[in-house]
Coordinates of N, CA and C in Angstrom, one line a residue:
M1 N 87.8 80.1 63.8 CA 87.7 80.8 65.0 C 87.3 82.3 64.7
T2 N 86.4 82.8 65.4 CA 85.9 84.2 65.1 C 86.0 85.0 66.4
F3 N 86.0 86.2 66.3 CA 86.0 87.1 67.4 C 85.2 88.4 67.1
L4 N 84.4 88.8 68.0 CA 83.5 90.0 67.8 C 82.4 89.7 66.8
S5 N 82.7 89.2 65.6 CA 81.7 89.1 64.6 C 80.7 88.0 64.9
D6 N 81.0 87.0 65.8 CA 80.1 86.0 66.1 C 79.3 86.3 67.4
R7 N 79.4 87.6 67.8 CA 78.6 88.0 69.0 C 77.4 88.9 68.5
P8 N 76.3 89.0 69.3 CA 75.3 89.9 69.0 C 75.8 91.3 69.0
A9 N 75.2 92.3 68.3 CA 75.6 93.6 68.3 C 75.7 94.2 69.8
S10 N 76.8 94.9 70.1 CA 77.0 95.4 71.4 C 76.1 96.5 71.7
P11 N 75.3 96.4 72.8 CA 74.4 97.5 73.2 C 75.3 98.7 73.7
F12 N 74.7 99.9 73.5 CA 75.5 101.1 74.0 C 75.6 101.0 75.5
P13 N 76.8 101.1 76.1 CA 77.0 100.9 77.5 C 76.6 102.2 78.3
A14 N 75.4 102.6 78.2 CA 75.0 103.9 78.8 C 75.2 104.0 80.3
R15 N 74.8 102.9 81.0 CA 74.8 102.9 82.5 C 76.3 103.0 82.9
A16 N 77.1 102.1 82.4 CA 78.5 102.1 82.8 C 79.2 103.4 82.5
L17 N 78.9 103.9 81.3 CA 79.5 105.2 80.9 C 79.1 106.3 81.8
L18 N 77.8 106.3 82.1 CA 77.3 107.4 83.0 C 77.9 107.3 84.4
I19 N 78.1 106.1 84.9 CA 78.8 106.0 86.2 C 80.2 106.5 86.2
I20 N 80.9 106.1 85.2 CA 82.3 106.6 85.0 C 82.4 108.1 84.9
L21 N 81.5 108.7 84.1 CA 81.5 110.1 83.9 C 81.0 110.9 85.1
L22 N 80.1 110.3 85.9 CA 79.7 110.9 87.1 C 80.8 110.9 88.2
L23 N 81.5 109.8 88.2 CA 82.7 109.7 89.2 C 83.7 110.7 88.8
F24 N 83.9 110.9 87.5 CA 84.9 111.9 87.0 C 84.4 113.3 87.4
A25 N 83.2 113.6 87.2 CA 82.6 114.9 87.5 C 82.7 115.2 89.0
V26 N 82.4 114.2 89.8 CA 82.5 114.4 91.3 C 83.9 114.6 91.7
L27 N 84.8 113.8 91.2 CA 86.2 114.0 91.5 C 86.7 115.3 91.1
S28 N 86.3 115.8 89.9 CA 86.8 117.1 89.4 C 86.3 118.2 90.3
G29 N 85.1 118.1 90.8 CA 84.5 119.1 91.7 C 85.3 119.1 93.0
V30 N 85.6 117.9 93.5 CA 86.4 117.8 94.8 C 87.8 118.4 94.6
V31 N 88.4 118.1 93.5 CA 89.7 118.6 93.2 C 89.7 120.2 93.1
M32 N 88.8 120.7 92.3 CA 88.8 122.1 92.1 C 88.4 122.9 93.4
A33 N 87.6 122.2 94.2 CA 87.3 122.9 95.5 C 88.4 122.8 96.5
G34 N 89.4 122.1 96.2 CA 90.6 121.9 97.1 C 90.4 120.9 98.2
F35 N 89.3 120.1 98.1 CA 89.1 119.1 99.2 C 90.1 117.9 99.1
A36 N 90.7 117.7 98.0 CA 91.6 116.6 97.8 C 93.1 117.0 98.2
D37 N 93.3 118.3 98.4 CA 94.7 118.7 98.6 C 95.4 118.0 99.7
G38 N 94.8 117.9 100.9 CA 95.5 117.3 102.0 C 95.9 115.9 101.7
L39 N 94.9 115.1 101.2 CA 95.2 113.7 100.9 C 96.3 113.6 99.8
D40 N 96.1 114.4 98.8 CA 97.1 114.4 97.7 C 98.5 114.7 98.2
R41 N 98.7 115.6 99.2 CA 100.0 115.9 99.7 C 100.5 114.8 100.5
R42 N 99.7 114.1 101.3 CA 100.2 113.0 102.1 C 100.7 111.9 101.2
I43 N 99.9 111.6 100.1 CA 100.2 110.5 99.2 C 101.5 110.9 98.4
G44 N 101.5 112.1 97.9 CA 102.6 112.6 97.2 C 103.9 112.6 98.0
G45 N 103.8 113.0 99.2 CA 105.0 113.1 100.1 C 105.5 111.7 100.4
A46 N 104.6 110.7 100.5 CA 105.1 109.3 100.8 C 105.7 108.7 99.5
L47 N 105.3 109.1 98.3 CA 105.8 108.4 97.1 C 106.9 109.1 96.4
A48 N 107.0 110.4 96.5 CA 107.9 111.2 95.7 C 109.4 110.7 96.0
L49 N 110.1 110.6 94.9 CA 111.5 110.2 95.0 C 112.4 111.5 95.2
S50 N 113.6 111.3 95.6 CA 114.6 112.4 95.7 C 115.9 112.0 95.2
V51 N 116.5 112.9 94.5 CA 117.8 112.6 93.9 C 118.9 112.4 95.0
D52 N 118.6 113.0 96.2 CA 119.6 112.9 97.2 C 119.5 111.6 98.0
T53 N 118.3 111.0 98.2 CA 118.1 109.9 99.0 C 117.6 108.6 98.4
S54 N 117.0 108.8 97.2 CA 116.4 107.6 96.5 C 117.4 106.9 95.6
P55 N 117.3 105.6 95.4 CA 118.3 104.9 94.5 C 118.2 105.4 93.1
H56 N 119.3 105.6 92.5 CA 119.4 106.2 91.1 C 118.7 105.3 90.1
W57 N 118.8 104.0 90.3 CA 118.2 103.0 89.4 C 116.7 103.1 89.4
L58 N 116.2 103.4 90.6 CA 114.7 103.5 90.7 C 114.2 104.8 90.1
I59 N 114.9 105.9 90.2 CA 114.5 107.1 89.5 C 114.6 106.9 88.0
T60 N 115.6 106.2 87.5 CA 115.8 106.0 86.1 C 114.7 105.1 85.6
A61 N 114.3 104.0 86.4 CA 113.2 103.1 85.9 C 111.9 103.9 85.8
M62 N 111.6 104.7 86.8 CA 110.4 105.5 86.8 C 110.3 106.5 85.6
Q63 N 111.5 107.0 85.3 CA 111.6 108.0 84.1 C 111.3 107.2 82.8
W64 N 111.9 106.0 82.7 CA 111.6 105.2 81.5 C 110.2 104.8 81.4
I65 N 109.6 104.4 82.5 CA 108.2 104.0 82.4 C 107.3 105.2 82.0
S66 N 107.6 106.4 82.6 CA 106.9 107.6 82.2 C 107.2 108.0 80.8
F67 N 108.4 107.7 80.3 CA 108.8 108.1 78.9 C 107.9 107.3 77.9
I68 N 107.8 106.0 78.1 CA 107.0 105.2 77.1 C 105.5 105.5 77.2
G69 N 105.1 106.1 78.3 CA 103.6 106.4 78.4 C 103.2 107.7 77.9
G70 N 104.1 108.5 77.3 CA 103.7 109.8 76.8 C 104.5 110.2 75.6
G71 N 104.2 111.3 74.9 CA 104.9 111.8 73.8 C 105.0 110.9 72.6
T72 N 106.1 110.9 71.9 CA 106.2 110.1 70.7 C 106.1 108.6 71.0
P73 N 106.8 108.1 72.0 CA 106.7 106.7 72.3 C 105.3 106.2 72.4
R74 N 104.4 107.0 73.0 CA 103.0 106.6 73.2 C 102.4 106.3 71.8
W75 N 102.6 107.2 70.9 CA 101.9 107.1 69.6 C 102.6 106.0 68.8
I76 N 103.8 105.7 68.9 CA 104.5 104.5 68.3 C 103.8 103.2 68.8
I77 N 103.6 103.2 70.1 CA 102.9 102.0 70.7 C 101.5 101.9 70.2
V78 N 100.8 103.0 70.1 CA 99.4 102.9 69.6 C 99.3 102.4 68.2
I79 N 100.3 102.9 67.3 CA 100.3 102.5 65.9 C 100.6 101.0 65.8
L80 N 101.5 100.5 66.6 CA 101.9 99.1 66.6 C 100.7 98.3 67.0
L81 N 100.0 98.7 68.1 CA 98.9 98.0 68.6 C 97.7 98.0 67.7
C82 N 97.5 99.1 66.9 CA 96.5 99.2 65.9 C 96.7 98.1 64.8
G83 N 98.0 98.0 64.4 CA 98.3 96.9 63.5 C 98.0 95.5 64.0
L84 N 98.2 95.3 65.3 CA 98.0 94.0 65.9 C 96.5 93.7 65.9
V85 N 95.7 94.7 66.4 CA 94.2 94.4 66.5 C 93.6 94.4 65.1
W86 N 94.2 95.0 64.2 CA 93.7 94.9 62.8 C 93.8 93.4 62.3
R87 N 94.9 92.8 62.7 CA 95.1 91.4 62.3 C 94.1 90.5 63.1
W88 N 93.8 90.9 64.3 CA 93.0 90.1 65.1 C 91.5 90.1 64.7
C89 N 91.0 91.4 64.5 CA 89.6 91.5 64.2 C 89.2 92.5 63.2
G90 N 90.2 93.0 62.4 CA 89.8 93.8 61.3 C 90.0 95.3 61.5
P91 N 89.7 96.1 60.5 CA 90.0 97.5 60.5 C 89.1 98.3 61.5
R92 N 87.9 97.8 61.8 CA 87.0 98.5 62.7 C 87.6 98.5 64.1
C93 N 88.2 97.4 64.5 CA 88.9 97.4 65.8 C 90.1 98.3 65.9
A94 N 90.9 98.3 64.8 CA 92.0 99.2 64.7 C 91.6 100.7 64.8
T95 N 90.5 101.0 64.0 CA 90.0 102.4 64.0 C 89.5 102.8 65.4
A96 N 88.9 101.8 66.1 CA 88.4 102.1 67.5 C 89.5 102.4 68.4
L97 N 90.6 101.7 68.3 CA 91.7 101.9 69.2 C 92.4 103.3 68.9
A98 N 92.6 103.5 67.6 CA 93.2 104.8 67.2 C 92.3 106.0 67.5
G99 N 91.0 105.9 67.2 CA 90.1 107.0 67.5 C 90.0 107.3 68.9
A100 N 89.8 106.2 69.7 CA 89.7 106.4 71.2 C 91.0 107.1 71.8
S101 N 92.1 106.6 71.3 CA 93.4 107.2 71.8 C 93.5 108.7 71.4
L102 N 93.2 109.0 70.2 CA 93.3 110.4 69.7 C 92.3 111.3 70.5
L103 N 91.0 110.9 70.6 CA 90.0 111.7 71.2 C 90.2 111.8 72.7
S104 N 90.7 110.8 73.3 CA 91.0 110.9 74.8 C 92.1 111.9 75.0
N105 N 93.1 111.8 74.1 CA 94.2 112.7 74.3 C 93.8 114.2 74.1
L106 N 92.9 114.4 73.1 CA 92.4 115.8 72.9 C 91.6 116.2 74.1
A107 N 90.7 115.3 74.6 CA 89.9 115.7 75.8 C 90.7 116.0 77.0
S108 N 91.8 115.2 77.2 CA 92.7 115.4 78.4 C 93.4 116.8 78.2
S109 N 93.8 117.1 77.1 CA 94.5 118.4 76.8 C 93.6 119.6 77.1
L110 N 92.4 119.5 76.6 CA 91.4 120.5 76.8 C 91.0 120.7 78.2
L111 N 90.8 119.6 78.9 CA 90.4 119.6 80.3 C 91.6 120.2 81.2
K112 N 92.8 119.9 80.8 CA 93.9 120.5 81.5 C 93.9 122.0 81.4
I113 N 93.6 122.5 80.3 CA 93.5 124.0 80.1 C 92.3 124.5 80.9
A114 N 91.2 123.8 80.9 CA 90.0 124.3 81.6 C 90.2 124.3 83.1
F115 N 90.8 123.3 83.6 CA 91.0 123.2 85.1 C 92.2 124.0 85.5
G116 N 93.2 124.0 84.8 CA 94.4 124.8 85.1 C 95.0 124.5 86.4
R117 N 95.0 123.3 86.8 CA 95.6 122.9 88.1 C 97.1 122.9 88.1
A118 N 97.7 123.5 89.1 CA 99.2 123.5 89.2 C 99.8 122.2 89.5
R119 N 100.9 122.0 89.0 CA 101.7 120.7 89.2 C 102.1 120.6 90.7
P120 N 102.4 119.4 91.2 CA 102.9 119.3 92.6 C 104.1 120.1 92.8
D121 N 104.3 120.6 94.0 CA 105.5 121.4 94.4 C 106.2 120.7 95.5
L122 N 106.1 119.4 95.6 CA 106.7 118.7 96.8 C 108.2 118.5 96.6
I123 N 108.6 118.3 95.4 CA 110.0 118.1 95.1 C 110.3 118.7 93.8
E124 N 111.6 118.9 93.4 CA 112.0 119.3 92.1 C 111.6 118.2 91.1
H125 N 110.8 118.6 90.1 CA 110.3 117.6 89.2 C 111.4 116.8 88.5
L126 N 111.2 115.5 88.5 CA 112.2 114.5 87.9 C 111.8 114.2 86.5
D127 N 110.9 114.9 85.9 CA 110.5 114.7 84.5 C 110.0 116.0 84.0
H128 N 110.2 116.2 82.7 CA 109.8 117.5 82.1 C 108.3 117.6 81.9
V129 N 107.7 118.7 82.3 CA 106.3 118.9 82.1 C 106.1 120.3 81.5
S130 N 105.0 120.4 80.7 CA 104.7 121.7 80.1 C 103.3 122.0 80.0
S131 N 102.5 121.3 80.8 CA 101.0 121.6 80.8 C 100.5 121.5 82.3
A132 N 99.2 121.8 82.4 CA 98.6 121.7 83.7 C 98.5 120.3 84.2
S133 N 98.1 120.1 85.5 CA 98.2 118.8 86.1 C 97.0 117.9 86.0
Y134 N 95.8 118.4 86.0 CA 94.6 117.6 86.1 C 93.8 117.7 84.8
P135 N 93.4 116.5 84.2 CA 93.7 115.2 84.6 C 95.0 114.7 84.0
S136 N 95.6 113.7 84.5 CA 96.9 113.2 84.0 C 96.7 112.6 82.5
G137 N 97.5 113.1 81.6 CA 97.5 112.6 80.2 C 98.0 111.2 80.2
H138 N 99.1 111.0 80.9 CA 99.7 109.6 81.0 C 98.7 108.6 81.5
A139 N 98.0 108.9 82.5 CA 97.0 108.0 83.1 C 95.8 107.8 82.1
T140 N 95.4 108.9 81.4 CA 94.3 108.8 80.4 C 94.8 107.8 79.3
N141 N 96.0 108.0 78.8 CA 96.5 107.2 77.7 C 96.6 105.7 78.1
A142 N 97.2 105.5 79.3 CA 97.4 104.1 79.7 C 96.0 103.4 79.8
A143 N 95.0 104.1 80.4 CA 93.7 103.4 80.6 C 93.0 103.2 79.2
V144 N 93.0 104.1 78.4 CA 92.3 103.9 77.1 C 92.9 102.9 76.2
V145 N 94.3 102.9 76.1 CA 95.0 102.0 75.2 C 94.9 100.6 75.7
Y146 N 95.3 100.4 77.0 CA 95.5 99.0 77.5 C 94.2 98.4 77.9
L147 N 93.2 99.1 78.4 CA 91.9 98.6 78.7 C 91.2 98.2 77.4
L148 N 91.3 99.0 76.4 CA 90.6 98.7 75.1 C 91.3 97.6 74.4
L149 N 92.7 97.5 74.5 CA 93.4 96.4 73.9 C 93.0 95.1 74.6
A150 N 92.8 95.1 75.9 CA 92.4 93.9 76.6 C 91.0 93.4 76.1
W151 N 90.1 94.4 75.8 CA 88.8 94.0 75.3 C 88.9 93.4 73.9
L152 N 89.8 93.9 73.1 CA 89.9 93.5 71.7 C 90.8 92.3 71.5
T153 N 91.4 91.8 72.5 CA 92.3 90.7 72.5 C 91.5 89.4 72.3
P154 N 91.9 88.4 71.5 CA 91.2 87.1 71.4 C 91.0 86.5 72.8
P155 N 89.9 85.8 73.0 CA 89.5 85.3 74.3 C 90.5 84.5 75.0
R156 N 91.3 83.7 74.2 CA 92.3 82.8 74.9 C 93.4 83.6 75.5
W157 N 93.7 84.8 75.0 CA 94.7 85.6 75.5 C 94.3 86.7 76.5
R158 N 92.9 86.8 76.6 CA 92.4 88.0 77.3 C 92.8 88.1 78.8
P159 N 92.9 87.0 79.6 CA 93.4 87.1 81.0 C 94.8 87.8 81.0
L160 N 95.7 87.4 80.1 CA 97.0 88.0 80.1 C 96.9 89.4 79.7
A161 N 96.0 89.8 78.8 CA 95.8 91.2 78.3 C 95.3 92.0 79.5
W162 N 94.4 91.5 80.3 CA 93.8 92.3 81.4 C 94.9 92.5 82.5
A163 N 95.7 91.5 82.7 CA 96.9 91.6 83.6 C 97.8 92.7 83.1
L164 N 98.1 92.7 81.8 CA 99.0 93.7 81.2 C 98.4 95.1 81.4
A165 N 97.1 95.2 81.2 CA 96.4 96.5 81.3 C 96.5 97.0 82.7
A166 N 96.2 96.1 83.7 CA 96.3 96.6 85.1 C 97.7 97.0 85.5
T167 N 98.7 96.2 85.0 CA 100.1 96.6 85.3 C 100.5 97.9 84.7
M168 N 100.1 98.2 83.4 CA 100.5 99.4 82.8 C 99.8 100.6 83.4
V169 N 98.5 100.4 83.8 CA 97.8 101.6 84.4 C 98.4 101.9 85.7
V170 N 98.7 100.9 86.5 CA 99.3 101.1 87.9 C 100.7 101.7 87.7
L171 N 101.6 101.1 86.9 CA 102.9 101.6 86.8 C 103.0 103.0 86.2
N172 N 102.1 103.3 85.2 CA 102.1 104.6 84.7 C 101.8 105.7 85.7
G173 N 100.7 105.4 86.5 CA 100.3 106.3 87.5 C 101.4 106.5 88.6
F174 N 101.9 105.3 89.0 CA 102.9 105.3 90.1 C 104.2 106.1 89.7
S175 N 104.6 105.9 88.4 CA 105.8 106.7 88.0 C 105.6 108.2 88.0
R176 N 104.4 108.6 87.6 CA 104.1 110.1 87.6 C 104.1 110.7 89.0
M177 N 103.6 109.9 89.9 CA 103.6 110.4 91.3 C 105.0 110.4 91.9
T178 N 105.8 109.3 91.7 CA 107.1 109.2 92.3 C 108.1 110.3 91.7
L179 N 107.8 110.7 90.4 CA 108.6 111.7 89.8 C 108.2 113.1 90.2
G180 N 107.1 113.2 91.0 CA 106.7 114.5 91.5 C 106.0 115.4 90.6
V181 N 105.4 114.8 89.5 CA 104.8 115.7 88.5 C 103.3 115.5 88.5
H182 N 102.7 114.7 89.3 CA 101.2 114.5 89.4 C 100.8 114.2 90.8
W183 N 99.6 114.7 91.1 CA 98.9 114.4 92.3 C 98.2 113.1 92.1
A184 N 97.9 112.4 93.2 CA 97.2 111.1 93.1 C 95.8 111.3 92.4
S185 N 95.1 112.4 92.8 CA 93.8 112.7 92.2 C 93.9 112.9 90.7
D186 N 95.0 113.5 90.2 CA 95.3 113.6 88.7 C 95.2 112.2 88.1
I187 N 95.9 111.3 88.7 CA 96.0 109.9 88.2 C 94.6 109.3 88.1
V188 N 93.8 109.4 89.2 CA 92.5 108.8 89.3 C 91.6 109.4 88.2
G189 N 91.7 110.8 88.1 CA 90.9 111.4 87.1 C 91.2 111.0 85.7
G190 N 92.5 110.9 85.4 CA 92.9 110.5 84.1 C 92.5 109.1 83.8
T191 N 92.6 108.2 84.8 CA 92.2 106.8 84.6 C 90.7 106.7 84.3
L192 N 89.9 107.5 85.0 CA 88.5 107.5 84.7 C 88.2 108.0 83.3
L193 N 88.8 109.0 82.9 CA 88.6 109.6 81.6 C 89.0 108.6 80.5
G194 N 90.2 107.9 80.7 CA 90.6 106.9 79.7 C 89.7 105.8 79.7
A195 N 89.2 105.3 80.8 CA 88.2 104.2 80.9 C 86.9 104.5 80.1
A196 N 86.5 105.8 80.2 CA 85.3 106.2 79.5 C 85.5 106.0 78.0
F197 N 86.6 106.5 77.5 CA 86.9 106.4 76.1 C 87.1 104.9 75.6
A198 N 87.7 104.1 76.5 CA 87.9 102.7 76.2 C 86.6 102.0 76.1
L199 N 85.6 102.4 76.9 CA 84.3 101.8 76.9 C 83.6 102.2 75.6
L200 N 83.7 103.4 75.2 CA 83.1 103.8 73.9 C 83.8 103.1 72.7
G201 N 85.1 103.0 72.8 CA 85.8 102.3 71.7 C 85.4 100.8 71.6
A202 N 85.3 100.2 72.8 CA 84.9 98.8 72.8 C 83.5 98.6 72.2
W203 N 82.6 99.5 72.6 CA 81.2 99.5 72.0 C 81.2 99.7 70.5
W204 N 82.0 100.7 70.1 CA 82.0 101.0 68.6 C 82.6 99.8 67.8
A205 N 83.6 99.2 68.4 CA 84.3 98.1 67.7 C 83.4 96.9 67.5
G206 N 82.5 96.7 68.5 CA 81.6 95.6 68.4 C 80.2 95.9 67.8
A207 N 79.9 97.2 67.5 CA 78.6 97.6 67.0 C 78.3 97.0 65.6
R208 N 77.1 96.7 65.4 CA 76.6 96.3 64.1 C 77.3 95.1 63.5
N209 N 78.0 94.3 64.4 CA 78.6 93.1 63.9 C 79.5 93.3 62.7
A210 N 80.2 94.5 62.8 CA 80.9 94.9 61.5 C 82.3 94.2 61.4
S211 N 82.8 93.6 62.4 CA 84.1 93.0 62.3 C 84.1 91.7 61.6
P212 N 85.2 91.5 60.7 CA 85.3 90.3 59.9 C 85.8 89.2 60.9
P213 N 85.7 87.9 60.4 CA 86.2 86.8 61.3 C 87.7 87.0 61.6
L214 N 88.0 86.5 62.8 CA 89.4 86.6 63.2 C 90.2 85.5 62.5
K215 N 91.4 85.8 62.0 CA 92.2 84.9 61.4 C 92.7 83.8 62.4
N216 N 93.0 82.7 62.0 CA 93.5 81.6 62.8 C 94.9 82.1 63.3
L217 N 95.2 81.9 64.6 CA 96.5 82.4 65.1 C 97.3 81.2 65.5

């Protein structure tokens, strides 16, 4: 059984990447112009939890989901997943996942500084934050890691991997909004940014047929 190596070299996904980057640019312009503020506030007001009225277990669950999507836990998960995809399709795949994760995190951090958008002020934040709001680093990370993982997963497991990716992207974004630390447009922007890097990672992992045969599982 082989994976990636028995396919033709992956063409550079220029059109798909251009569409994603264009959507991100348009959204960024809308956000910076303040056109998304009204919708963001309506969505945020509907989703934000409160220590006075919301179930304690729900707040705790959202905090745990948010916790594993950022900081040290995020990198532990990336390292473990790199080891997994190395076993599946070799070092090039692992390098693609690690590189895309690192570069997307750097891009997200720099863009936060450039845009300098304030965090939501709807409720007292239920999670610690120390940077600007747009784009969401958690959403960027969830998109790049789990979308790329789904692409690098062996074909027979890929439907499950795509389901996992969708679940993690949605839960990550939902947790950040319910905790009152991100606007909805932050989440969409971060997801688009992460998807762009996932696309680049998938292309690079499959380029030049460099991956060795997949081991029998």
